[in-house]
Structure formats: C-alpha cells, structure tokens
Tab-separated table of C-alpha atoms in Angstrom:
chain	number	residue	atom	x	y	z
P	1	MET	CA	46.001	66.552	-19.052
P	2	LEU	CA	47.003	63.141	-17.695
P	3	LYS	CA	45.838	59.995	-19.573
P	4	GLN	CA	43.075	57.943	-17.406
P	5	ALA	CA	40.294	60.332	-16.207
P	6	THR	CA	38.851	59.281	-12.431
P	7	ILE	CA	38.035	62.290	-10.106
P	8	THR	CA	36.949	61.273	-6.787
P	9	ALA	CA	35.290	62.676	-3.881
P	10	LYS	CA	38.449	62.881	-2.016
P	11	HIS	CA	40.169	65.386	-4.335
P	12	LEU	CA	37.294	67.935	-3.366
P	13	HIS	CA	37.241	66.946	0.315
P	14	THR	CA	41.176	67.588	0.794
P	15	GLY	CA	41.337	70.965	2.935
P	16	ALA	CA	37.722	70.622	2.599
P	17	SER	CA	35.822	72.403	5.300
P	18	SER	CA	38.126	75.789	5.031
P	19	MET	CA	38.540	75.759	0.834
P	20	LYS	CA	34.236	75.507	1.314
P	21	SER	CA	33.630	78.056	3.439
P	22	LEU	CA	35.937	80.363	1.354
P	23	LEU	CA	34.610	79.645	-1.310
P	24	CYS	CA	30.966	80.270	-0.289
P	25	ILE	CA	32.218	83.476	1.149
P	26	GLY	CA	33.661	84.638	-2.132
P	27	LEU	CA	30.715	83.896	-4.578
P	28	THR	CA	28.609	85.642	-2.136
P	29	PHE	CA	30.407	88.776	-2.704
P	30	PHE	CA	30.569	87.820	-6.575
P	31	LEU	CA	26.826	87.013	-6.550
P	32	THR	CA	25.975	90.164	-5.030
P	33	LEU	CA	27.990	92.177	-7.740
P	34	LEU	CA	26.540	90.032	-10.487
P	35	ALA	CA	23.202	90.547	-9.549
P	36	GLU	CA	23.966	94.587	-10.549
P	37	SER	CA	25.013	93.796	-13.807
P	38	ALA	CA	23.250	90.557	-14.728
P	39	PRO	CA	22.605	89.058	-17.795
P	40	ALA	CA	19.969	90.116	-20.289
P	41	CYS	CA	19.912	86.958	-22.784
P	42	THR	CA	17.638	85.819	-25.575
P	43	VAL	CA	16.752	81.838	-26.559
P	44	MET	CA	14.515	80.227	-29.593
P	45	ARG	CA	13.949	76.519	-30.999
P	46	ILE	CA	12.771	76.839	-34.402
P	47	HIS	CA	11.772	73.202	-35.638
P	48	HIS	CA	10.640	73.344	-39.531
P	49	SER	CA	10.884	70.439	-42.247
P	50	GLY	CA	12.343	68.520	-40.094
P	51	HIS	CA	15.054	70.615	-39.122
P	52	LEU	CA	15.933	71.508	-35.616
P	53	ILE	CA	17.792	74.655	-34.002
P	54	VAL	CA	18.369	76.024	-30.826
P	55	ALA	CA	19.654	79.314	-31.160
P	56	ARG	CA	20.860	81.770	-28.148
P	57	ASN	CA	22.544	85.222	-27.786
P	58	HIS	CA	24.835	85.966	-24.509
P	59	ASP	CA	24.467	88.903	-23.403
P	60	TRP	CA	26.791	90.300	-20.629
P	61	ASN	CA	29.010	93.057	-19.995
P	62	THR	CA	32.106	91.261	-20.919
P	63	GLY	CA	32.491	88.853	-23.645
P	64	GLY	CA	35.655	86.132	-22.435
P	65	GLY	CA	34.823	82.377	-22.115
P	66	LEU	CA	36.234	78.795	-22.928
P	67	LEU	CA	34.308	76.237	-24.883
P	68	ILE	CA	35.122	73.259	-22.593
P	69	VAL	CA	34.515	69.520	-23.996
P	70	ASN	CA	33.674	67.460	-21.146
P	71	PRO	CA	34.255	63.554	-21.242
P	72	ARG	CA	32.055	60.854	-19.858
P	73	GLY	CA	33.292	59.393	-16.393
P	74	ILE	CA	34.035	62.174	-14.267
P	75	GLU	CA	33.558	62.361	-10.237
P	76	LYS	CA	31.729	65.838	-9.130
P	77	THR	CA	31.046	67.452	-6.298
P	78	ALA	CA	28.771	70.352	-6.565
P	79	ILE	CA	29.921	74.029	-5.275
P	80	THR	CA	26.593	74.320	-3.230
P	81	PRO	CA	26.588	75.131	1.038
P	82	ILE	CA	24.281	72.533	1.782
P	83	ALA	CA	23.928	68.611	0.960
P	84	PRO	CA	25.901	68.916	-2.622
P	85	ALA	CA	25.072	66.386	-4.711
P	86	GLN	CA	28.104	63.932	-6.092
P	87	TRP	CA	27.851	62.335	-9.723
P	88	THR	CA	29.713	61.133	-12.383
P	89	SER	CA	28.842	62.527	-15.861
P	90	ARG	CA	27.433	59.810	-17.829
P	91	TYR	CA	27.647	61.807	-21.115
P	92	GLY	CA	30.031	63.804	-22.893
P	93	SER	CA	29.518	67.378	-23.373
P	94	VAL	CA	30.606	71.112	-24.909
P	95	SER	CA	29.936	73.817	-22.267
P	96	PHE	CA	30.230	77.223	-22.622
P	97	ALA	CA	31.916	78.975	-19.416
P	98	GLN	CA	32.467	82.041	-18.288
P	99	PHE	CA	33.155	82.228	-14.691
P	100	GLY	CA	35.255	79.372	-14.673
P	101	ARG	CA	35.215	75.777	-15.378
P	102	GLU	CA	32.281	73.762	-14.316
P	103	ILE	CA	30.274	76.678	-14.029
P	104	PRO	CA	28.512	77.372	-17.665
P	105	PHE	CA	25.553	79.371	-19.182
P	106	ALA	CA	25.096	76.826	-21.939
P	107	GLY	CA	25.778	73.654	-23.233
P	108	MET	CA	24.946	70.345	-25.435
P	109	ASN	CA	25.762	67.056	-24.439
P	110	GLU	CA	26.366	63.681	-26.340
P	111	LYS	CA	22.496	63.230	-26.506
P	112	GLY	CA	21.325	66.017	-28.266
P	113	LEU	CA	20.192	67.651	-24.970
P	114	THR	CA	20.965	71.520	-24.913
P	115	VAL	CA	20.513	73.408	-21.589
P	116	ASP	CA	20.801	77.436	-21.473
P	117	LEU	CA	20.773	79.610	-18.453
P	118	LEU	CA	19.206	82.938	-18.619
P	119	GLN	CA	18.579	86.020	-16.085
P	120	LEU	CA	14.716	86.168	-14.468
P	121	ASN	CA	14.521	88.428	-11.367
P	122	ASP	CA	11.596	87.075	-10.261
P	123	ALA	CA	12.975	83.338	-9.112
P	124	SER	CA	13.070	82.538	-6.166
P	125	PHE	CA	15.117	79.296	-5.337
P	126	PRO	CA	14.292	76.876	-2.522
P	127	THR	CA	16.283	77.866	0.609
P	128	HIS	CA	16.452	74.120	1.999
P	129	THR	CA	16.889	70.884	0.331
P	130	ASN	CA	14.199	68.966	2.179
P	131	GLY	CA	16.885	65.716	2.496
P	132	LYS	CA	17.586	66.147	-1.258
P	133	PRO	CA	21.201	66.941	-2.212
P	134	SER	CA	21.600	70.159	-4.028
P	135	VAL	CA	23.907	71.831	-6.825
P	136	ASN	CA	24.542	75.514	-7.338
P	137	VAL	CA	21.904	77.108	-9.781
P	138	VAL	CA	24.360	77.456	-12.423
P	139	GLN	CA	26.354	74.411	-12.189
P	140	TRP	CA	22.552	73.082	-12.514
P	141	VAL	CA	23.473	73.608	-16.221
P	142	GLN	CA	26.515	71.071	-16.286
P	143	TYR	CA	24.749	68.955	-14.112
P	144	GLN	CA	22.387	68.084	-16.386
P	145	LEU	CA	24.491	67.860	-19.536
P	146	ASP	CA	26.289	65.312	-17.592
P	147	ASN	CA	23.247	63.184	-15.969
P	148	ALA	CA	19.975	63.681	-18.660
P	149	ALA	CA	19.328	62.586	-22.389
P	150	SER	CA	15.861	64.393	-23.178
P	151	VAL	CA	13.841	66.714	-21.519
P	152	ASP	CA	11.773	64.006	-20.051
P	153	GLU	CA	15.102	63.027	-17.584
P	154	VAL	CA	15.508	66.444	-16.596
P	155	ILE	CA	11.697	67.428	-15.541
P	156	GLN	CA	12.167	63.856	-13.523
P	157	SER	CA	15.759	65.488	-11.743
P	158	LEU	CA	13.684	67.808	-10.287
P	159	ASP	CA	12.246	65.561	-7.500
P	160	GLU	CA	16.228	64.212	-7.057
P	161	VAL	CA	18.191	67.114	-6.961
P	162	THR	CA	17.221	70.939	-5.855
P	163	PRO	CA	19.131	73.951	-7.783
P	164	MET	CA	20.079	75.711	-4.513
P	165	PRO	CA	21.512	79.221	-4.689
P	166	PHE	CA	24.121	80.805	-2.177
P	167	ILE	CA	21.886	83.784	-1.771
P	168	ALA	CA	18.767	83.273	-2.583
P	169	ARG	CA	17.858	87.333	-3.547
P	170	LEU	CA	20.911	87.242	-5.933
P	171	GLU	CA	20.602	84.317	-7.852
P	172	LYS	CA	17.984	84.658	-10.196
P	173	VAL	CA	18.014	82.578	-13.824
P	174	HIS	CA	15.609	80.210	-15.430
P	175	TYR	CA	16.128	77.556	-17.863
P	176	PHE	CA	15.590	76.403	-21.450
P	177	VAL	CA	15.968	72.947	-21.997
P	178	THR	CA	15.347	70.776	-25.144
P	179	ASP	CA	16.510	67.578	-26.895
P	180	GLU	CA	17.110	66.349	-30.084
P	181	SER	CA	13.313	64.762	-30.370
P	182	GLY	CA	12.640	68.913	-30.699
P	183	ASP	CA	10.852	68.564	-27.102
P	184	VAL	CA	11.165	71.405	-25.019
P	185	ALA	CA	10.626	73.019	-21.437
P	186	ILE	CA	11.038	76.306	-19.496
P	187	ILE	CA	12.226	75.709	-16.006
P	188	GLU	CA	11.234	78.697	-13.334
P	189	TYR	CA	11.839	78.452	-9.566
P	190	ILE	CA	8.935	80.652	-8.373
P	191	ASN	CA	8.477	81.159	-4.621
P	192	GLY	CA	10.746	78.106	-4.038
P	193	LYS	CA	8.911	75.926	-6.113
P	194	PRO	CA	9.615	74.569	-9.628
P	195	VAL	CA	7.148	75.666	-12.552
P	196	VAL	CA	7.704	73.871	-15.519
P	197	GLN	CA	6.128	74.937	-18.798
P	198	HIS	CA	6.471	71.385	-20.728
P	199	ASP	CA	5.129	72.348	-24.344
P	200	SER	CA	6.715	72.115	-27.595
P	201	THR	CA	4.463	74.145	-29.468
P	202	ASN	CA	3.907	77.277	-27.469
P	203	ALA	CA	7.253	77.351	-25.162
P	204	CYS	CA	9.604	77.980	-28.270
P	205	ALA	CA	11.318	81.097	-26.800
P	206	LEU	CA	12.594	82.834	-23.924
P	207	ALA	CA	14.050	85.742	-22.541
P	208	ASN	CA	13.839	87.604	-19.136
P	209	SER	CA	10.093	87.755	-17.716
P	210	THR	CA	8.520	85.068	-16.052
P	211	TRP	CA	6.401	82.513	-18.711
P	212	THR	CA	3.207	83.899	-17.387
P	213	ALA	CA	4.109	87.527	-18.244
P	214	SER	CA	5.847	86.148	-21.575
P	215	SER	CA	2.557	84.609	-22.457
P	216	ARG	CA	0.437	87.633	-21.333
P	217	ALA	CA	2.783	89.409	-23.762
P	218	ARG	CA	2.189	87.024	-26.456
P	219	GLN	CA	-1.656	87.204	-26.159
P	220	GLN	CA	-2.299	90.875	-25.874
P	221	SER	CA	0.846	91.503	-28.058
P	222	ARG	CA	1.207	94.001	-25.684
P	223	PRO	CA	5.167	93.739	-24.426
P	224	ASN	CA	5.689	95.777	-21.406
P	225	ASN	CA	9.557	95.822	-21.576
P	226	ASN	CA	12.773	94.933	-23.712
P	227	SER	CA	12.216	91.381	-22.064
P	228	GLU	CA	9.096	90.658	-23.767
P	229	GLN	CA	9.700	92.598	-26.941
P	230	ARG	CA	12.740	90.330	-27.650
P	231	PHE	CA	10.359	87.302	-26.423
P	232	LEU	CA	8.000	88.327	-29.184
P	233	GLN	CA	10.351	89.012	-31.307
P	234	ALA	CA	11.685	85.541	-30.720
P	235	CYS	CA	8.797	83.720	-31.100
P	236	THR	CA	7.471	85.278	-34.305
P	237	PHE	CA	11.320	83.716	-35.988
P	238	ALA	CA	10.892	80.547	-34.555
P	239	ASN	CA	7.636	79.881	-36.147
P	240	GLU	CA	9.200	81.234	-39.756
P	241	PRO	CA	10.204	78.288	-41.739
P	242	LEU	CA	13.551	77.919	-41.968
P	243	SER	CA	15.644	78.462	-45.482
P	244	ASP	CA	18.105	76.232	-47.313
P	245	ARG	CA	20.795	77.947	-44.935
P	246	PRO	CA	19.134	77.151	-41.709
P	247	ILE	CA	22.355	78.438	-39.388
P	248	GLU	CA	22.274	81.797	-41.315
P	249	ASP	CA	18.741	82.189	-40.616
P	250	ALA	CA	19.456	81.425	-36.930
P	251	MET	CA	22.380	84.336	-36.520
P	252	GLN	CA	19.901	86.510	-38.216
P	253	ALA	CA	17.479	85.985	-35.712
P	254	LEU	CA	19.983	86.308	-33.129
P	255	ASP	CA	20.875	89.789	-34.852
P	256	ASP	CA	17.532	90.857	-34.821
P	257	VAL	CA	17.430	90.318	-31.144
P	258	ALA	CA	20.629	91.793	-30.190
P	259	GLN	CA	21.393	93.971	-27.595
P	260	ALA	CA	24.238	96.681	-27.313
P	261	HIS	CA	25.881	94.147	-24.679
P	262	THR	CA	25.550	91.360	-26.761
P	263	GLN	CA	28.827	89.120	-26.589
P	264	TRP	CA	28.481	85.812	-27.953
P	265	ASN	CA	25.638	83.393	-30.320
P	266	LEU	CA	25.308	80.217	-30.461
P	267	VAL	CA	23.772	77.776	-32.971
P	268	TYR	CA	22.762	74.199	-31.740
P	269	GLU	CA	21.849	71.401	-33.994
P	270	PRO	CA	20.437	68.756	-31.583
P	271	GLN	CA	20.223	66.370	-34.151
P	272	SER	CA	23.796	66.430	-35.834
P	273	ARG	CA	25.513	67.400	-32.808
P	274	ARG	CA	26.955	70.253	-33.966
P	275	ILE	CA	27.117	73.850	-32.452
P	276	THR	CA	28.243	77.040	-33.961
P	277	PHE	CA	29.138	80.114	-32.931
P	278	GLN	CA	30.756	83.343	-33.305
P	279	THR	CA	31.573	86.187	-30.987
P	280	ARG	CA	31.696	90.229	-30.894
P	281	ARG	CA	35.123	89.596	-30.136
P	282	THR	CA	35.567	86.944	-33.207
P	283	PRO	CA	32.619	87.128	-35.438
P	284	HIS	CA	34.021	84.409	-37.859
P	285	LEU	CA	31.577	81.316	-37.771
P	286	ARG	CA	32.935	78.599	-36.059
P	287	TRP	CA	31.578	74.924	-35.321
P	288	ILE	CA	31.963	72.164	-33.477
P	289	ASP	CA	30.813	68.470	-34.068
P	290	LEU	CA	30.691	66.216	-31.230
P	291	GLU	CA	30.292	63.240	-33.122
P	292	GLU	CA	33.760	63.660	-33.859
P	293	LEU	CA	35.052	64.540	-30.048
P	294	ALA	CA	36.641	62.060	-27.713
P	295	LEU	CA	34.455	61.385	-25.241
P	296	ASP	CA	35.106	58.273	-23.466
P	297	ASN	CA	36.019	58.081	-20.205
P	298	GLY	CA	39.636	59.088	-19.790
P	299	ALA	CA	39.291	61.094	-22.164
P	300	ASN	CA	41.471	64.067	-21.891
P	301	VAL	CA	39.253	67.553	-20.859
P	302	LEU	CA	39.757	69.970	-23.770
P	303	CYS	CA	39.301	73.247	-24.638
P	304	VAL	CA	39.557	76.482	-26.832
P	305	ASP	CA	38.848	80.044	-25.964
P	306	ILE	CA	35.928	81.123	-27.271
P	307	ASN	CA	37.187	84.291	-28.888
P	308	ALA	CA	40.631	82.773	-30.670
P	309	PRO	CA	40.859	84.148	-34.113
P	310	ILE	CA	40.092	81.158	-35.937
P	311	LYS	CA	37.269	80.235	-38.438
P	312	GLY	CA	35.255	76.608	-39.202
P	313	ASN	CA	35.621	73.699	-37.549
P	314	VAL	CA	37.749	74.422	-34.121
P	315	LEU	CA	38.555	70.615	-33.776
P	316	PRO	CA	42.110	71.450	-34.455
P	317	HIS	CA	42.146	73.914	-31.973
P	318	LEU	CA	41.264	72.094	-29.155
P	319	ARG	CA	43.726	71.582	-26.592
P	320	PRO	CA	44.277	70.125	-23.428
P	321	PHE	CA	42.660	72.065	-20.757
P	322	GLU	CA	44.451	73.297	-18.278
P	323	ARG	CA	44.754	76.519	-15.201
P	324	GLN	CA	45.692	79.173	-17.312
P	325	ALA	CA	43.176	78.674	-19.518
P	326	ASN	CA	40.626	78.730	-16.809
P	327	LYS	CA	42.602	81.860	-15.352
P	328	ALA	CA	42.000	83.889	-18.614
P	329	ILE	CA	38.501	83.752	-18.485
P	330	VAL	CA	38.256	83.925	-14.747
P	331	ASP	CA	40.253	87.161	-15.020
P	332	ASP	CA	38.381	88.712	-18.039
P	333	ALA	CA	35.419	87.868	-16.035
P	334	PHE	CA	35.987	88.763	-12.540
P	335	ASP	CA	38.399	91.909	-13.367
P	336	ALA	CA	35.247	93.398	-15.097
P	337	ILE	CA	33.366	93.746	-12.008
P	338	ILE	CA	35.197	93.265	-8.989
P	339	PRO	CA	37.767	96.442	-7.930
P	340	ALA	CA	41.585	95.440	-7.582
P	341	GLY	CA	42.472	94.414	-4.199
P	342	MET	CA	42.908	91.218	-2.013
P	343	ILE	CA	39.008	90.133	-2.324
P	344	ARG	CA	39.139	90.120	-5.964
P	345	SER	CA	42.294	88.077	-5.744
P	346	THR	CA	41.123	85.923	-3.481
P	347	ILE	CA	37.401	85.190	-5.044
P	348	LYS	CA	39.329	84.515	-8.150
P	349	GLU	CA	41.905	82.126	-6.343
P	350	MET	CA	39.247	80.075	-4.850
P	351	VAL	CA	37.898	79.365	-8.686
P	352	LEU	CA	40.739	78.516	-9.788
P	353	ASN	CA	41.044	75.996	-7.166
P	354	TYR	CA	37.873	74.611	-7.788
P	355	GLY	CA	38.483	73.764	-11.277
P	356	ASP	CA	42.367	72.486	-10.288
P	357	THR	CA	40.341	69.709	-7.805
P	358	LEU	CA	38.701	68.154	-11.126
P	359	GLU	CA	41.433	67.385	-12.743
P	360	PRO	CA	41.829	63.460	-13.871
P	361	ALA	CA	44.293	61.621	-11.485
P	362	LEU	CA	45.861	58.316	-12.877
P	363	VAL	CA	44.139	54.959	-12.274
P	364	GLN	CA	45.554	53.017	-10.197
C-alpha cells in the first residue's frame, strides 16, 4: 500500500463508461441471484447503567469476509448508474465486507456511529433522484460511516443523497443506525420514500420485517413469522440489564436469535470504540479498538480475514489491503451463488476492478 492516500475521481473515470456499464450489467445479474438467498439478520441496541452495546447477527449462506480499516481523506465515487455521488471520507471506520471493498453490510466509525444493513422484502427505494446525487443501497453503509458523526446527521443526509438500487425489485434492505449517545434510528424506504423511526426508547431492535409489522407484533405479543419472533426476542434482550460481562451477555443474546445460517456475530461498543466479533468458522472472540488505529489522511487501508484463526486483539494481524485479499472474499461470496462460467468470472473481475480504482496514489 502506498504512503500517501489521495484517491481522485479521475481514477474512477478512466475507461469509465465501459466499466460502469459492465459493472451495472454484472451487478444486475448478481442481485437477481442475491434476492433468492437474501440475508435474514437481527440487530439490537442494549443501553443500561451507562453501558451501550449494539449487537448483530449476519445470516447468510456463506461466511467469508474482511474486516477493513478505512482511513480519512479518500475520495470516492458511488457505484450507481444515475447521478453517482462523489465524496471524501471525513471519518475513519472499520467495516465488514463480504462482496468486496466499499460494499459492507456493517461497521462503526471513529465517532462511534454504527450502521447496519438488514434484509427487508417490503422495501421500495426511489427509482429517480429528483436532482440529488445517489449512492447504491448497500454502499450507503460505507457512505454514512465516511460522512456522519451522529444519527441526526444520517437523517439529515436523506435530503441530500438518495440510496438508489440497480434493480428496485431486487435490492431490498433497511438500516439500523446508532451513535455514542445511545441515539438510534431505523430507516426504511417504503413506496420510494424514507420512513424514519427515530426513537431511542422503542426502536431498540430490528430483524427483517417493517417497523410497522414489528411494532404490531410487539404490541399484540403475537409474531406472524420468524422475523417477528426474532424481533420480539431481541427487544426483550435489549431491555434486560447487563451483567458485569456485557460482551458475553450480548453474544449470548445473539446466539439466542441465531439461525442455521448465522455466520457472524458483531458487538459494537460505541463509547469505547471497540468491536468484538466471532464467526461460525472461527468462534474465538476477537476485537479491534478504533482508537488504536492510524486513521489519518494518508494512512494505509488495512484488513484482516474475518475467519483468520486468531484470538484477542486483531491489531497485530492487520495487513495492507491488497487485491488478493479482496479476491478471497469475492471468490467465497460469488462462487457460492453463481454457477461457474464466463458470467461469474466477469462479475468478479468487475467488482475487483472497482476496488482497485480506490487504491491510493502518491501525492505530488
């Protein structure tokens, strides 16, 4: 990894039109398959006796992934087909990616903001931007980690940037956002418009049903499906006092709402800027402290395999991000859902090439 990080939009526009067209076509095919094996995850925020915990399961058919350290000062262009947003990351972050760099499902930034994406079949995103820049609905996670310090700032950004799917009927997700104060918001797009539940008392959990359906299940104590059942369990955990072993409490809560295809357990501590995690492949508890990381402009992008057979602090095991590390998770993810052949190879290459465009260049 080179020494000074300044990634400019010109890198993303080299050979631009053809690459972006191919990327859109490839992701269209990928998202069709993605919809057939969509993730069904659970997240909860536990806030007791001054201790704040955010815990989530990542449920998927395959468990590969990277923990990626993203420094400040990186210029980016969104991977959307219409009016792609351009921005420079204001905050450093740690994100968890399964389908390639810059396309994470979860993460926390240096300000203690956490952003998690979960499947929502009832989601309906805008099909036009109304003149605003857009960002892909999955990349939206990284966009917020790069730009927002609080839940309020995330909500304000909804008037400035539009989450835009490649195929509206296939990209179905909603978001759970918290910050170091304990504030929380659930953001859903229903009929093309954002619906925000900004309630740090009641919006303490989320699964894969709309907030309306989840609230009904809670009020009536009658879940209609697995998602609503997990939501009710998560709400119960979110309102229970923590013991003197809060991480163990949170991991136990995640185990209790786990499914047969749960792959990762992530526990954020926004006030101390620590993330603890374990995976199905490597159940040892591991953690990373954002305050120990070099996140200044020009710092290296670092990563570690989320399934690496290590214990404890992952800081000594971080390595400069390279194409080969990205390729390992892209192979794991795409090979599991796309039959071998030219289409799979093309899609994988396009995703890898997008990650390569964000390699830092030397400052002149």
